[in-house]
Coordinates of C-alpha atoms (C1' of nucleotides) in Angstrom, one line a residue:
Chain A
X1 CA -2.7 4.0 -1.1
X2 CA -5.7 3.0 0.0
X3 CA -8.3 4.6 1.3
X4 CA -8.6 8.2 1.5
X5 CA -11.7 11.1 2.5
X6 CA -13.4 7.8 0.1
X7 CA -17.0 7.9 0.9
X8 CA -18.6 11.2 2.3
X9 CA -16.4 13.2 3.6
X10 CA -19.4 15.7 5.8
X11 CA -20.8 12.7 7.7
X12 CA -17.5 11.4 8.5
X13 CA -16.2 15.3 9.8
X14 CA -19.3 15.1 12.1
X15 CA -18.2 11.3 12.7
X16 CA -14.9 12.6 14.4
X17 CA -15.9 15.2 16.2
X18 CA -19.9 15.2 17.3
X19 CA -19.8 10.6 17.3
X20 CA -22.3 8.7 16.3
X21 CA -26.2 9.9 17.2
X22 CA -27.5 7.6 18.9
X23 CA -31.3 6.5 16.9
X24 CA -34.0 8.5 17.3
X25 CA -36.3 5.6 17.3
X26 CA -36.1 1.8 17.3
X27 CA -33.4 -0.3 19.4
X28 CA -30.2 1.5 20.3
X29 CA -26.9 0.4 19.5
X30 CA -24.7 -2.2 21.4
X31 CA -21.6 -1.2 21.3
X32 CA -20.1 1.9 21.4
X33 CA -18.2 3.8 17.8
X34 CA -15.3 4.0 19.6
X35 CA -15.1 0.2 21.0
X36 CA -15.0 -0.4 17.7
X37 CA -13.0 1.8 16.7
X38 CA -10.2 0.4 19.4
X39 CA -10.7 -3.0 18.3
X40 CA -10.5 -2.1 14.3
X41 CA -6.4 -0.9 15.5
X42 CA -6.2 -3.9 17.6
X43 CA -7.2 -6.0 14.7
X44 CA -5.4 -4.5 12.0
X45 CA -2.2 -3.8 14.4
X46 CA -2.6 -8.6 14.2
X47 CA -3.1 -8.9 11.0
X48 CA 0.7 -6.5 9.9
X49 CA 1.3 -7.1 6.5
X50 CA -2.7 -8.3 5.4
X51 CA -5.2 -5.2 6.0
X52 CA -7.4 -4.9 7.7
X53 CA -10.7 -7.2 7.3
X54 CA -14.5 -6.3 8.0
X55 CA -15.6 -10.1 9.1
X56 CA -12.4 -10.5 10.9
X57 CA -13.6 -7.2 13.2
X58 CA -17.0 -8.4 13.4
X59 CA -15.7 -11.6 14.5
X60 CA -13.8 -9.9 17.5
X61 CA -16.5 -7.8 18.5
X62 CA -19.0 -10.4 17.5
X63 CA -21.3 -9.1 15.4
X64 CA -22.7 -10.2 12.3
X65 CA -20.4 -8.2 9.0
X66 CA -23.3 -6.8 8.6
X67 CA -24.1 -5.1 11.5
X68 CA -20.7 -2.9 11.1
X69 CA -21.9 -1.0 8.3
X70 CA -24.9 0.8 10.9
X71 CA -21.5 1.9 13.0
X72 CA -19.6 3.3 9.8
X73 CA -20.8 3.9 6.2
X74 CA -17.4 2.0 4.5
X75 CA -14.3 1.1 5.2
X76 CA -12.6 4.2 4.9
X77 CA -14.4 6.3 7.3
X78 CA -13.4 3.2 9.7
X79 CA -9.7 4.3 8.7
X80 CA -10.0 7.8 9.3
X81 CA -11.7 7.0 12.7
X82 CA -8.4 5.0 13.1
X83 CA -5.8 7.2 12.6
X84 CA -8.1 10.1 14.1
X85 CA -7.8 7.6 17.5
X86 CA -4.4 7.0 17.4
X87 CA -3.6 10.8 17.3
X88 CA -4.9 10.9 20.6
X89 CA -2.7 8.5 22.0
X90 CA 0.1 10.6 20.8
X91 CA 2.5 12.9 23.1
X92 CA 2.5 16.2 22.0
X93 CA 6.0 18.3 22.6
X94 CA 5.4 20.6 26.7
X95 CA 5.1 23.9 25.4
X96 CA 7.9 26.7 25.2
X97 CA 9.8 23.8 24.1
X98 CA 12.3 24.8 21.5
X99 CA 11.4 24.0 17.8
X100 CA 14.5 21.9 16.7
X101 CA 13.8 19.4 19.9
X102 CA 10.2 19.8 19.0
X103 CA 10.8 18.9 15.4
X104 CA 12.3 15.5 16.8
X105 CA 9.9 15.2 19.1
X106 CA 6.3 14.7 17.0
X107 CA 8.7 12.8 14.2
X108 CA 9.7 10.5 17.0
X109 CA 6.2 9.9 17.5
X110 CA 5.5 9.6 15.0
X111 CA 8.3 6.2 14.4
X112 CA 6.4 5.4 17.4
X113 CA 3.1 4.8 16.2
X114 CA 4.4 4.4 12.6
X115 CA 6.1 1.2 13.9
X116 CA 3.1 -0.1 16.7
X117 CA 0.0 0.1 13.3
X118 CA 1.9 -0.2 10.4
X119 CA -1.2 0.2 8.9
X120 CA -1.0 3.8 9.3
X121 CA 1.2 4.1 5.9
X122 CA -1.5 3.4 3.4
X123 CA -3.2 5.3 4.9
X124 CA -3.6 8.5 2.1
X125 CA -3.7 12.1 3.7
X126 CA -4.0 13.7 0.5
X127 CA -7.9 14.1 1.3
X128 CA -8.2 13.1 4.7
X129 CA -10.7 15.2 7.1
X130 CA -8.8 16.6 9.5
X131 CA -10.1 15.5 13.4
X132 CA -9.4 17.6 16.1
X133 CA -6.2 15.1 17.5
X134 CA -4.6 15.1 14.3
X135 CA -5.2 19.1 14.0
X136 CA -3.8 19.9 17.4
X137 CA -0.4 17.9 16.0
X138 CA -0.7 20.5 13.9
X139 CA -1.3 23.5 14.5
X140 CA 1.7 21.6 17.9
X141 CA 4.1 21.5 14.8
X142 CA 3.0 25.8 13.7
X143 CA 3.8 26.9 17.0
X144 CA 7.3 25.5 16.9
X145 CA 7.8 27.7 14.3
X146 CA 6.1 30.9 15.8
X147 CA 9.4 33.1 16.7
X148 CA 11.0 32.0 13.4
X149 CA 10.0 34.8 11.2
X150 CA 9.2 32.9 8.4
X151 CA 6.3 32.8 6.0
X152 CA 3.7 31.3 6.4
X153 CA 4.7 29.2 3.1
X154 CA 8.0 28.3 4.7
X155 CA 6.0 27.2 7.9
X156 CA 4.2 24.8 6.3
X157 CA 6.7 23.6 3.9
X158 CA 9.0 22.8 6.4
X159 CA 7.0 21.0 8.9
X160 CA 5.6 18.8 5.8
X161 CA 9.0 18.5 5.3
X162 CA 9.0 16.2 8.5
X163 CA 5.8 14.6 7.8
X164 CA 7.3 13.3 4.6
X165 CA 11.1 12.2 5.7
X166 CA 9.6 10.9 8.6
X167 CA 6.9 9.0 6.8
X168 CA 9.3 7.5 4.0
X169 CA 12.1 6.7 6.5
X170 CA 9.6 4.8 9.1
X171 CA 7.8 3.2 6.2
X172 CA 11.1 1.8 5.3
X173 CA 12.4 1.2 9.4
X174 CA 8.8 -1.1 9.3
X175 CA 9.5 -2.5 6.6
X176 CA 12.8 -4.1 7.6
X177 CA 11.0 -5.0 11.3
X178 CA 8.8 -7.4 9.0
X179 CA 9.9 -8.6 6.3
X180 CA 11.3 -11.7 8.8
X181 CA 7.8 -12.5 9.9
X182 CA 6.6 -12.4 6.2
X183 CA 9.0 -14.4 4.8
X184 CA 10.2 -16.9 7.8
X185 CA 13.8 -15.3 6.5
X186 CA 15.8 -13.8 8.4
X187 CA 18.4 -11.3 7.3
X188 CA 21.4 -13.6 7.8
X189 CA 20.1 -16.7 6.0
X190 CA 18.5 -13.6 3.7
X191 CA 22.0 -12.9 2.4
X192 CA 24.1 -15.5 3.1
X193 CA 22.5 -17.2 0.2
X194 CA 22.3 -14.6 -2.0
X195 CA 24.6 -12.7 -1.8
X196 CA 26.8 -15.1 -3.9
X197 CA 24.8 -15.5 -6.2
X198 CA 24.9 -12.2 -6.6
X199 CA 28.5 -11.0 -6.3
X200 CA 29.1 -14.0 -9.3
X201 CA 26.2 -11.6 -11.7
X202 CA 28.0 -8.3 -10.7
X203 CA 30.3 -9.2 -12.3
X204 CA 33.1 -5.7 -11.3
X205 CA 30.4 -3.6 -12.9
X206 CA 29.9 -2.7 -9.0
X207 CA 32.7 -1.5 -7.6
X208 CA 31.6 0.7 -4.8
X209 CA 28.4 -1.3 -3.4
X210 CA 30.9 -4.6 -3.4
X211 CA 32.8 -2.6 -1.4
X212 CA 29.9 -2.0 1.2
X213 CA 29.0 -5.8 0.1
X214 CA 33.1 -6.9 1.7
X215 CA 33.3 -4.3 4.3
X216 CA 30.5 -6.5 6.0
X217 CA 27.4 -3.5 5.1
X218 CA 24.6 -5.7 4.5
X219 CA 24.9 -9.0 6.3
X220 CA 26.9 -9.4 10.3
X221 CA 24.9 -8.9 13.2
X222 CA 26.1 -8.2 16.2
X223 CA 23.3 -7.3 18.3
X224 CA 20.2 -8.2 19.2
X225 CA 18.6 -6.6 17.1
X226 CA 18.1 -7.4 13.2
X227 CA 21.1 -5.6 11.7
X228 CA 18.7 -3.9 9.3
X229 CA 16.3 -2.8 11.4
X230 CA 19.3 -1.6 13.3
X231 CA 20.5 0.0 10.7
X232 CA 17.5 2.1 9.4
X233 CA 17.1 2.7 13.3
X234 CA 20.5 4.6 13.0
X235 CA 19.5 6.4 9.5
X236 CA 16.3 7.2 10.8
X237 CA 18.0 9.1 13.4
X238 CA 21.1 10.3 10.6
X239 CA 18.9 11.4 8.1
X240 CA 16.3 12.9 10.8
X241 CA 19.2 15.3 11.9
X242 CA 19.4 16.7 8.0
X243 CA 16.9 18.1 7.1
X244 CA 16.0 19.9 10.4
X245 CA 19.5 20.8 10.0
X246 CA 18.5 22.3 7.0
X247 CA 15.4 23.8 9.1
X248 CA 18.0 25.0 11.2
X249 CA 20.1 26.9 8.3
X250 CA 17.0 28.7 7.9
X251 CA 15.8 29.7 11.6
X252 CA 18.5 31.2 13.5
X253 CA 21.1 32.5 9.8
Chain B
X1 CA 3.2 -2.1 2.0
X2 CA 2.8 -5.2 -0.2
X3 CA 4.1 -7.9 -1.7
X4 CA 8.8 -8.1 -0.9
X5 CA 10.1 -10.2 -1.8
X6 CA 8.0 -13.0 -1.1
X7 CA 9.1 -16.3 -3.3
X8 CA 12.2 -17.9 -4.0
X9 CA 14.0 -15.1 -3.7
X10 CA 17.4 -16.7 -6.3
X11 CA 14.5 -17.5 -8.6
X12 CA 13.6 -13.9 -9.1
X13 CA 17.2 -13.2 -8.9
X14 CA 17.6 -15.4 -12.0
X15 CA 14.0 -13.7 -13.6
X16 CA 15.6 -10.0 -12.8
X17 CA 19.2 -11.5 -14.2
X18 CA 19.3 -13.3 -16.7
X19 CA 16.0 -13.8 -18.0
X20 CA 13.3 -17.2 -18.6
X21 CA 15.2 -20.4 -19.6
X22 CA 13.1 -21.7 -22.6
X23 CA 11.8 -24.7 -22.2
X24 CA 14.1 -27.6 -22.7
X25 CA 10.9 -29.8 -24.3
X26 CA 7.1 -28.8 -25.3
X27 CA 6.0 -26.3 -26.6
X28 CA 7.9 -22.7 -26.6
X29 CA 6.5 -19.8 -25.5
X30 CA 4.7 -17.5 -26.9
X31 CA 5.4 -14.5 -25.6
X32 CA 8.1 -12.8 -23.7
X33 CA 8.9 -12.2 -20.1
X34 CA 9.6 -8.8 -21.2
X35 CA 5.7 -8.3 -23.1
X36 CA 4.6 -9.7 -19.8
X37 CA 6.9 -6.9 -17.5
X38 CA 5.8 -4.1 -20.3
X39 CA 2.0 -4.8 -20.2
X40 CA 1.6 -5.6 -15.8
X41 CA 3.0 -2.5 -15.9
X42 CA 0.7 0.2 -18.4
X43 CA -2.5 -2.5 -16.8
X44 CA -0.7 -1.2 -13.0
X45 CA -0.3 2.0 -14.6
X46 CA -4.3 2.5 -16.2
X47 CA -5.7 0.7 -12.9
X48 CA -4.1 3.9 -10.7
X49 CA -5.5 2.9 -6.3
X50 CA -6.6 -0.3 -7.6
X51 CA -4.6 -3.1 -7.7
X52 CA -2.8 -4.5 -10.7
X53 CA -5.4 -7.5 -11.6
X54 CA -4.0 -10.8 -13.4
X55 CA -6.8 -10.8 -14.9
X56 CA -6.8 -8.3 -16.1
X57 CA -2.8 -7.9 -17.2
X58 CA -4.7 -11.7 -18.5
X59 CA -6.6 -10.3 -20.5
X60 CA -4.5 -7.4 -22.1
X61 CA -2.4 -10.3 -23.0
X62 CA -5.7 -12.4 -25.1
X63 CA -3.9 -15.4 -22.8
X64 CA -5.6 -17.1 -20.1
X65 CA -4.9 -15.7 -15.9
X66 CA -3.2 -19.4 -15.2
X67 CA -0.7 -19.6 -18.2
X68 CA 1.1 -15.9 -16.5
X69 CA 2.3 -18.7 -13.6
X70 CA 4.0 -20.0 -16.2
X71 CA 6.3 -17.3 -16.5
X72 CA 6.1 -15.4 -13.7
X73 CA 5.8 -17.3 -10.5
X74 CA 4.0 -14.8 -8.4
X75 CA 2.6 -11.5 -8.8
X76 CA 5.6 -10.5 -6.5
X77 CA 7.8 -12.7 -8.1
X78 CA 5.8 -10.8 -11.5
X79 CA 6.7 -6.8 -8.8
X80 CA 10.0 -6.7 -8.4
X81 CA 10.3 -7.6 -12.3
X82 CA 8.0 -4.5 -12.9
X83 CA 10.4 -1.9 -10.3
X84 CA 13.4 -3.7 -12.3
X85 CA 11.8 -2.4 -15.7
X86 CA 11.1 0.7 -14.1
X87 CA 14.5 1.4 -13.1
X88 CA 15.6 0.9 -16.9
X89 CA 13.8 3.6 -18.3
X90 CA 15.3 6.1 -15.6
X91 CA 17.6 8.5 -16.4
X92 CA 21.8 9.0 -14.8
X93 CA 22.8 11.7 -14.0
X94 CA 26.4 12.1 -15.9
X95 CA 29.4 11.7 -14.9
X96 CA 31.2 14.5 -13.4
X97 CA 28.2 15.8 -11.9
X98 CA 28.8 17.6 -9.2
X99 CA 27.0 15.8 -5.5
X100 CA 24.1 18.1 -5.3
X101 CA 23.2 18.3 -7.9
X102 CA 23.2 14.7 -9.0
X103 CA 21.3 13.8 -6.0
X104 CA 19.2 16.8 -7.2
X105 CA 18.7 14.5 -10.4
X106 CA 17.8 11.0 -9.1
X107 CA 15.3 12.1 -6.5
X108 CA 13.4 14.1 -9.7
X109 CA 14.3 11.2 -11.8
X110 CA 12.9 9.0 -9.0
X111 CA 9.4 11.7 -8.2
X112 CA 8.4 11.8 -12.5
X113 CA 9.0 7.6 -12.6
X114 CA 6.7 7.3 -8.9
X115 CA 3.6 9.5 -10.8
X116 CA 3.8 8.1 -13.9
X117 CA 3.6 4.5 -12.4
X118 CA 1.7 5.5 -8.2
X119 CA 2.3 1.6 -7.4
X120 CA 5.9 1.0 -6.8
X121 CA 5.4 4.0 -3.7
X122 CA 3.4 0.1 -2.3
X123 CA 6.5 -2.2 -3.2
X124 CA 8.2 -2.5 -0.1
X125 CA 12.0 -2.3 -0.3
X126 CA 13.1 -4.5 3.1
X127 CA 14.1 -7.0 0.8
X128 CA 13.8 -6.3 -2.6
X129 CA 16.2 -8.6 -5.1
X130 CA 18.5 -6.5 -7.2
X131 CA 18.2 -6.4 -11.6
X132 CA 21.8 -4.1 -12.3
X133 CA 19.7 -1.1 -13.2
X134 CA 18.2 -1.4 -9.6
X135 CA 22.0 -1.5 -8.6
X136 CA 23.7 0.8 -11.2
X137 CA 20.8 3.4 -10.1
X138 CA 22.2 2.9 -6.3
X139 CA 26.2 2.3 -7.3
X140 CA 25.6 6.3 -9.9
X141 CA 24.4 7.4 -6.0
X142 CA 26.7 6.5 -4.4
X143 CA 29.6 7.7 -6.7
X144 CA 28.0 10.8 -6.8
X145 CA 30.2 11.1 -3.3
X146 CA 33.2 9.8 -3.9
X147 CA 35.3 13.1 -2.9
X148 CA 33.0 14.2 -0.2
X149 CA 35.7 12.5 2.4
X150 CA 32.8 10.4 4.5
X151 CA 33.3 8.3 6.1
X152 CA 31.0 4.5 4.4
X153 CA 27.9 4.9 6.6
X154 CA 27.6 8.6 6.5
X155 CA 27.7 7.9 2.4
X156 CA 25.3 5.3 2.7
X157 CA 23.0 7.3 5.4
X158 CA 22.9 10.0 3.3
X159 CA 22.2 8.1 0.1
X160 CA 19.3 6.7 2.0
X161 CA 17.6 10.0 3.8
X162 CA 17.4 12.0 -0.1
X163 CA 15.2 8.2 -1.0
X164 CA 13.5 8.4 1.9
X165 CA 12.5 12.1 1.8
X166 CA 11.1 11.4 -1.8
X167 CA 9.3 8.3 -1.5
X168 CA 7.4 10.8 1.6
X169 CA 7.2 13.7 -0.5
X170 CA 6.3 11.6 -3.7
X171 CA 3.2 9.9 -1.8
X172 CA 2.3 13.1 -1.1
X173 CA 2.4 14.8 -4.1
X174 CA 0.7 11.5 -6.2
X175 CA -1.6 11.2 -3.5
X176 CA -3.1 15.3 -4.5
X177 CA -2.5 14.2 -8.2
X178 CA -4.8 10.9 -7.7
X179 CA -7.0 13.1 -5.3
X180 CA -10.2 14.4 -7.8
X181 CA -10.1 11.2 -10.6
X182 CA -10.9 9.2 -7.1
X183 CA -13.4 10.6 -5.4
X184 CA -15.0 12.4 -8.8
X185 CA -14.8 15.8 -6.5
X186 CA -12.0 18.7 -7.4
X187 CA -9.4 20.2 -4.4
X188 CA -11.9 23.5 -4.3
X189 CA -15.1 21.9 -4.1
X190 CA -13.4 18.8 -1.5
X191 CA -12.7 22.6 1.0
X192 CA -15.7 24.6 -0.1
X193 CA -18.2 21.7 1.5
X194 CA -15.6 21.0 4.7
X195 CA -14.2 24.0 5.3
X196 CA -17.4 26.4 7.5
X197 CA -17.9 22.7 8.6
X198 CA -14.7 22.3 10.1
X199 CA -14.7 25.8 10.8
X200 CA -17.4 25.4 13.1
X201 CA -15.7 23.0 15.0
X202 CA -12.8 23.8 15.7
X203 CA -14.4 27.3 17.5
X204 CA -10.7 29.3 18.5
X205 CA -8.8 26.1 19.6
X206 CA -6.7 26.4 16.3
X207 CA -5.7 29.8 15.4
X208 CA -2.5 28.6 13.4
X209 CA -4.8 26.5 11.5
X210 CA -7.5 28.8 11.4
X211 CA -4.7 31.4 10.0
X212 CA -4.3 29.6 7.3
X213 CA -7.7 28.8 6.3
X214 CA -8.6 32.6 6.4
X215 CA -5.9 32.7 4.3
X216 CA -6.3 30.8 1.4
X217 CA -4.1 28.3 1.8
X218 CA -6.3 25.8 1.7
X219 CA -8.2 26.9 -0.7
X220 CA -8.1 29.0 -4.2
X221 CA -6.9 26.9 -7.4
X222 CA -5.0 30.2 -9.7
X223 CA -3.6 28.1 -11.7
X224 CA -4.1 24.8 -14.5
X225 CA -2.6 23.0 -11.8
X226 CA -5.1 21.8 -9.3
X227 CA -4.5 23.6 -6.3
X228 CA -3.0 21.0 -3.6
X229 CA -1.1 19.4 -6.7
X230 CA 1.0 22.6 -6.8
X231 CA 1.2 23.2 -3.8
X232 CA 2.7 19.7 -3.2
X233 CA 4.7 20.2 -5.4
X234 CA 6.0 23.1 -4.8
X235 CA 6.9 21.0 -0.9
X236 CA 8.6 18.5 -2.9
X237 CA 11.6 21.5 -4.2
X238 CA 11.2 23.0 -0.8
X239 CA 12.4 19.6 1.0
X240 CA 14.6 18.6 -1.3
X241 CA 16.5 21.6 -0.3
X242 CA 16.0 21.3 3.2
X243 CA 17.9 17.5 2.3
X244 CA 20.4 18.7 0.5
X245 CA 21.5 21.5 2.1
X246 CA 21.6 19.3 5.2
X247 CA 24.8 16.9 3.4
X248 CA 26.1 20.5 2.1
X249 CA 26.5 21.2 5.3
X250 CA 28.9 17.3 6.5
X251 CA 29.9 18.2 2.8
X252 CA 31.6 21.1 2.4
X253 CA 31.9 22.6 5.4
Chain C
dC1 C1' -51.9 0.0 20.0
dA2 C1' -50.9 1.2 15.1
dA3 C1' -46.6 2.1 13.1
dA4 C1' -42.7 4.6 11.6
dA5 C1' -37.4 4.4 12.5
dC6 C1' -34.1 1.6 13.2
dA7 C1' -30.1 -1.9 14.9
dC8 C1' -29.3 -6.9 13.0
dT9 C1' -28.3 -9.8 9.9
dG10 C1' -27.6 -14.6 5.8
dT11 C1' -27.0 -14.3 2.0
dA12 C1' -25.7 -13.5 -2.5
dC13 C1' -22.4 -10.8 -6.0
dA14 C1' -18.5 -9.5 -7.9
dC15 C1' -14.0 -9.0 -7.2
dT16 C1' -9.2 -10.6 -6.2
dG17 C1' -5.0 -14.0 -5.7
dT18 C1' -3.7 -19.3 -6.8
dT19 C1' -4.0 -24.2 -7.6
dC20 C1' -4.4 -27.9 -10.2
dG21 C1' -6.8 -31.7 -13.2
dG22 C1' -6.6 -32.3 -18.0
dA23 C1' -5.7 -31.5 -23.6
dC24 C1' -2.0 -29.8 -25.4
dT25 C1' 2.4 -30.8 -28.2
dA26 C1' 8.0 -30.5 -29.1
dT27 C1' 12.1 -32.9 -27.7
dT28 C1' 14.7 -36.3 -26.6
dT29 C1' 14.8 -41.6 -25.5
dT30 C1' 14.4 -46.5 -27.1
Chain D
dA1 C1' 9.5 -45.3 -36.1
dA2 C1' 7.4 -45.6 -31.5
dA3 C1' 7.2 -44.0 -26.4
dA4 C1' 7.7 -41.4 -22.7
dT5 C1' 8.5 -36.4 -20.1
dA6 C1' 8.7 -32.2 -20.3
dG7 C1' 6.4 -28.2 -20.3
dT8 C1' 2.9 -25.3 -22.3
dC9 C1' -1.7 -23.7 -21.5
dC10 C1' -6.6 -23.8 -20.0
dG11 C1' -10.7 -23.4 -17.1
dA12 C1' -12.9 -24.6 -13.3
dA13 C1' -12.2 -23.7 -8.6
dC14 C1' -11.6 -22.1 -3.8
dA15 C1' -10.6 -19.5 0.3
dG16 C1' -10.7 -14.3 0.6
dT17 C1' -11.8 -9.9 0.5
dG18 C1' -15.7 -4.8 0.6
dT19 C1' -20.5 -4.2 0.4
dA20 C1' -25.7 -4.2 -1.2
dC21 C1' -30.0 -5.9 -0.4
dA22 C1' -34.0 -7.9 1.3
dG23 C1' -35.9 -9.7 5.9
dT24 C1' -36.3 -9.8 10.8
dG25 C1' -36.8 -7.8 15.8
dT26 C1' -37.6 -4.2 18.9
dT27 C1' -37.8 0.4 20.3
dT28 C1' -40.0 5.0 20.8
dT29 C1' -43.3 8.3 18.7
dG30 C1' -47.8 9.3 17.8

DNA sequence: CAAAACACTGTACACTGTTCGGACTATTTT
DNA sequence: AAAATAGTCCGAACAGTGTACAGTGTTTTG
């Protein structure tokens, strides 16, 4: 992971909630902070695997690189502002939504966010400085389990479990999605060149994996989506159901 | 994520299964490939958040940086060798282990690996070139669900769900573990300086979060472990139980 | 009008992974 | 035995990265 709560968190908190204070003397800022954050998101989205570059961002904004640092103390702070900005655009489950539907909605919209903004997966969350929209999302998740009669420890742990699962499974989805572009090879090409060599080394020592392979579980893309991506999305739903069922066993029963 | 299946996968596969072939002419290698991989793991472990540096690795080995590239085509391949090497050291559940205990063992030993080698979280898995020990681990996971009478799609999806959850929750644990060292602030200091400022901005708009805060769910470390780490470990177990319960509902019942 | 404060910028520093040309060495071929 | 060759090893360089610093110009305050 990279960049979490580096730099002065008090400053970050102020930026998140109050924005950038206008200078009391001297020339005004030529840009709004939100312009920088939006441009940074756009730039990071395009960069894909490669991290956001402050130079590229400055160029996109038509300013010098060093000028960015008059708006934002460092790249770490900028990333935190970007996280908050993404949260602002995410839908919240409407009030009166049942806990299961609500948690599912939150997880699904998180998946959408991770797929649209893969760099989110790189931002560590341990020392996240909470902005209003990130906080609202957490509040909504807690609210969903209001009527379940659970102790606070379980409520927070269950929400965290959904988040952790979502993050892990979304990483698998994003990796499957980006692999062809990153490596310049389609899933089919990949397995066609590797499968025979791998099978040879495997000998008879991995019967269950060999069975999967001959069953075509690895290759074969018979849809518009590449196979590994379709499989990752399929598994996302299946695994999410497992987690929600686990919660259900402690809520309803 | 960084580095997955970059470079020639056929070459990587050969390195993983057959090792480095001795040169047919000219001077022999001064080092064994395993020395490089082990040193790389040690170096990456120490580097913590910062990524492994080829220069630092070369220095540790007492060779020039460019020499590394006579052993390994690129850093991406090296990382794949490191993953395989870590898998070699991980325990497998003994035969005849029940599926629940077995999957739990696998997840727990994965957590240990993630905590010992945080860089594992950065390695993308979509285009992983499988080495023998990584494969053996997957085979063992599949074997645990042999007697459950599940279709292959469910078996693989359930194993993937445990893996995804483990990865996500382990990331939370590792981030909690590394945060104090990375930022130079303890959890307590962090919240003491931020909590009043945050509470002020929150107003009354986040009652459930405020309730958590006043209940001391955020601060207070009354153990040898920092609080956020203890909480992350606690949540790891709770969430893992949720996933396993979800699987159990489809296996036993 | 002078002085302070501040946005803005070109340049520099220390770092990254990787490539290239050359020096050296051990094996194979002649 | 001599020559050719493949391959290890290495110093230096290239194109990047985030950020610090000194300097310039502009706006507001006293």
